[in-house]
mmCIF file of C-alpha atoms in Angstrom:
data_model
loop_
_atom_site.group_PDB
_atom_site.id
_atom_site.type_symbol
_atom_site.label_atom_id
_atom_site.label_comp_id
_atom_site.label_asym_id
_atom_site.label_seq_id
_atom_site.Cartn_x
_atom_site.Cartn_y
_atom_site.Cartn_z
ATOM 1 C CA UNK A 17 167.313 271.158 60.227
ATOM 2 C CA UNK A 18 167.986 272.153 56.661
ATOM 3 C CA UNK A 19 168.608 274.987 54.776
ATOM 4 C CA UNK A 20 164.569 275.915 53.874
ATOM 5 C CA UNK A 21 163.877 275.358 57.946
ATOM 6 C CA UNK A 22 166.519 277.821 58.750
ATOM 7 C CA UNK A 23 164.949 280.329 56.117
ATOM 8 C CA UNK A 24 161.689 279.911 56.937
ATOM 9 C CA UNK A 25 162.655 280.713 60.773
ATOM 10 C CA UNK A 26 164.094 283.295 59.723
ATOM 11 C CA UNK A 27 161.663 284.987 58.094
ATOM 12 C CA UNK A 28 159.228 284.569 60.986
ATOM 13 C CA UNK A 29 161.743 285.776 63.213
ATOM 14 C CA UNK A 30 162.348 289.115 61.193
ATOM 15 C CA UNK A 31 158.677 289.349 61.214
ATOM 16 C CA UNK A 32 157.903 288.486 64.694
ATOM 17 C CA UNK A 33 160.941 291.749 65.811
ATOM 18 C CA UNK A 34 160.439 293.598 63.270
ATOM 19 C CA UNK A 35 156.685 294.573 64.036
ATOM 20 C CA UNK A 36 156.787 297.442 65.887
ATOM 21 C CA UNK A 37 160.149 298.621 64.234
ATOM 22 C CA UNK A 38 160.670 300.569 60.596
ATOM 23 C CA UNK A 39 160.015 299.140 57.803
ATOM 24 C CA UNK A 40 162.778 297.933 55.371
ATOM 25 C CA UNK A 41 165.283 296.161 57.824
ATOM 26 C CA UNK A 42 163.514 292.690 57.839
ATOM 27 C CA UNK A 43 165.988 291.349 54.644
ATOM 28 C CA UNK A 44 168.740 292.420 57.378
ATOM 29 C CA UNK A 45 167.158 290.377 60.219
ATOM 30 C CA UNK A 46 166.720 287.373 57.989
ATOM 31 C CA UNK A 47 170.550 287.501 56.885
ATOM 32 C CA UNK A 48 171.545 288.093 60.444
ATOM 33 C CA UNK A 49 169.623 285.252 61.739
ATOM 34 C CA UNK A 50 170.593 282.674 58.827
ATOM 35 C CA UNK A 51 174.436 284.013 59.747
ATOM 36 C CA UNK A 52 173.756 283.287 63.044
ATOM 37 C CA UNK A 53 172.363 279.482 62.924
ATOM 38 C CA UNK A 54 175.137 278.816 60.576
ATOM 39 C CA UNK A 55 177.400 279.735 62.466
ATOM 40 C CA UNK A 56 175.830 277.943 65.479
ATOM 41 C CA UNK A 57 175.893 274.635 63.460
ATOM 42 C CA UNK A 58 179.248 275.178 62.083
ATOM 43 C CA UNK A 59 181.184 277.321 65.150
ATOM 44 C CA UNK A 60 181.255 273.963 67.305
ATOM 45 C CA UNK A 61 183.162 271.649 64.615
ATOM 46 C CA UNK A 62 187.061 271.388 65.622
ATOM 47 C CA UNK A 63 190.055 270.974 63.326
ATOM 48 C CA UNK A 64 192.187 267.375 63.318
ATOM 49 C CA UNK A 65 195.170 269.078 64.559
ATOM 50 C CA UNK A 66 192.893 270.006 67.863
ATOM 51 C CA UNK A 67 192.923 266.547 70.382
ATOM 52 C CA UNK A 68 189.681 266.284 71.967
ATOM 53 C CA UNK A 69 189.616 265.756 76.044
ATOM 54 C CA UNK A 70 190.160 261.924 77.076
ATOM 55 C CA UNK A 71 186.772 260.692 78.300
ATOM 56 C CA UNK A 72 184.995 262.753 76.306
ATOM 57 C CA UNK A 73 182.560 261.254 73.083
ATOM 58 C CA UNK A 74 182.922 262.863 69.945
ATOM 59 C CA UNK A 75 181.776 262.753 66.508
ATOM 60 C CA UNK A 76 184.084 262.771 63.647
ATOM 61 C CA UNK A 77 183.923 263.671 59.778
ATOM 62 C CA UNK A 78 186.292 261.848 57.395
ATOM 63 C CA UNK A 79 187.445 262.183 54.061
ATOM 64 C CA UNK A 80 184.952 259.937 52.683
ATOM 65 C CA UNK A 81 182.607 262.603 53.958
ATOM 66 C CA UNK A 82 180.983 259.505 56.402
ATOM 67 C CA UNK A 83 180.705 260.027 60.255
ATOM 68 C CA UNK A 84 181.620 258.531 63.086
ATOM 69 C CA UNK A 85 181.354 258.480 67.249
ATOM 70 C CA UNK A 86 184.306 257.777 69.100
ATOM 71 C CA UNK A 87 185.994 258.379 72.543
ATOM 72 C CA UNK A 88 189.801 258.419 73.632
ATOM 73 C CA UNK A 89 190.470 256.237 76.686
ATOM 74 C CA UNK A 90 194.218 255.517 77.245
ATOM 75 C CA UNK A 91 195.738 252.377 78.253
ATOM 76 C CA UNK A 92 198.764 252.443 80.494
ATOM 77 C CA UNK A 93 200.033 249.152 78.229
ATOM 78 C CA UNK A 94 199.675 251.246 74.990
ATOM 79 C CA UNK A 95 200.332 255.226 74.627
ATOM 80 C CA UNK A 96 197.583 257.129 72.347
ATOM 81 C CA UNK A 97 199.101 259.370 69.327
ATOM 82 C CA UNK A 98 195.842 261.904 68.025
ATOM 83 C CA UNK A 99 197.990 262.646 64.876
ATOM 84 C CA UNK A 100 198.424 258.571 64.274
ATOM 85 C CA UNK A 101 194.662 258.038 64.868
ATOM 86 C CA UNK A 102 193.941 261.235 62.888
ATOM 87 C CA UNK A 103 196.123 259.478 59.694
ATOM 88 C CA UNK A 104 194.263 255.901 60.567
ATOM 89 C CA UNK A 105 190.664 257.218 60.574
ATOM 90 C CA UNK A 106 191.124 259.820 57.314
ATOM 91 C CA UNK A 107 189.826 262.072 60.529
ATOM 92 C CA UNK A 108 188.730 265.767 59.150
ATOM 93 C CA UNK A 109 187.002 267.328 61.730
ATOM 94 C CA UNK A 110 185.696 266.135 65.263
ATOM 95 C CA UNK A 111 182.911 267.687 67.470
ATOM 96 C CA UNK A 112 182.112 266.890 71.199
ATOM 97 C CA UNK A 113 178.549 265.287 71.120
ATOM 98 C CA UNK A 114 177.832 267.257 73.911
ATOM 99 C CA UNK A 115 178.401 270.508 71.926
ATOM 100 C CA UNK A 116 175.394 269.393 69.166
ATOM 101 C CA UNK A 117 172.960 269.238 72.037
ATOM 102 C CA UNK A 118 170.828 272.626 72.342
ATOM 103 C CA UNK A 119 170.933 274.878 74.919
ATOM 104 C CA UNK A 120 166.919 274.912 76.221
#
């Protein structure tokens, strides 16, 4: 979804609640709702310093800007380190691929 999608929702959105309401508070509906998709988008991204759960797939952002999916499974032989894998991968940001799903 880019940028224009999210304004153009927006706008049909203030419309659509907006209706029956006073006129003159749709610019606030269309701000609110652009707020709130970016923060959707953006509130489920999680900082290198944060491990993500063993088991669990992720997707990762490094600092070539290029991603990446990736999961943490441990070996007994060979102990896992996030901050060594965090230096290895130029790791930025992860998010669970579960989290980019939508709620329906």
């Amino acid at each position: 979804m880019t940028n224009d999608d999210i304004k153009r929702a927006a706008y049909k959105y203030a419309g659509d609640v907006n209706r029956n309401r006073k006129s003159g508070i749709e610019p606030y509906s269309v701000v609110d709702f652009m707020e709130g998709a970016k923060w959707r988008v953006n509130g489920v991204w999680h900082d290198a310093k944060e491990e993500p759960k063993y088991d669990k797939y992720f997707l990762y952002e490094n600092v070539v800007h290029a991603y990446h999916v990736d999961g943490i499974y441990p070996s007994e032989d060979e102990p896992f380190v996030w901050d060594d894998y965090v230096k290895d991968m130029g790791l930025l940001r992860w998010v669970y691929i579960k989290d980019l799903i939508p709620d329906l």
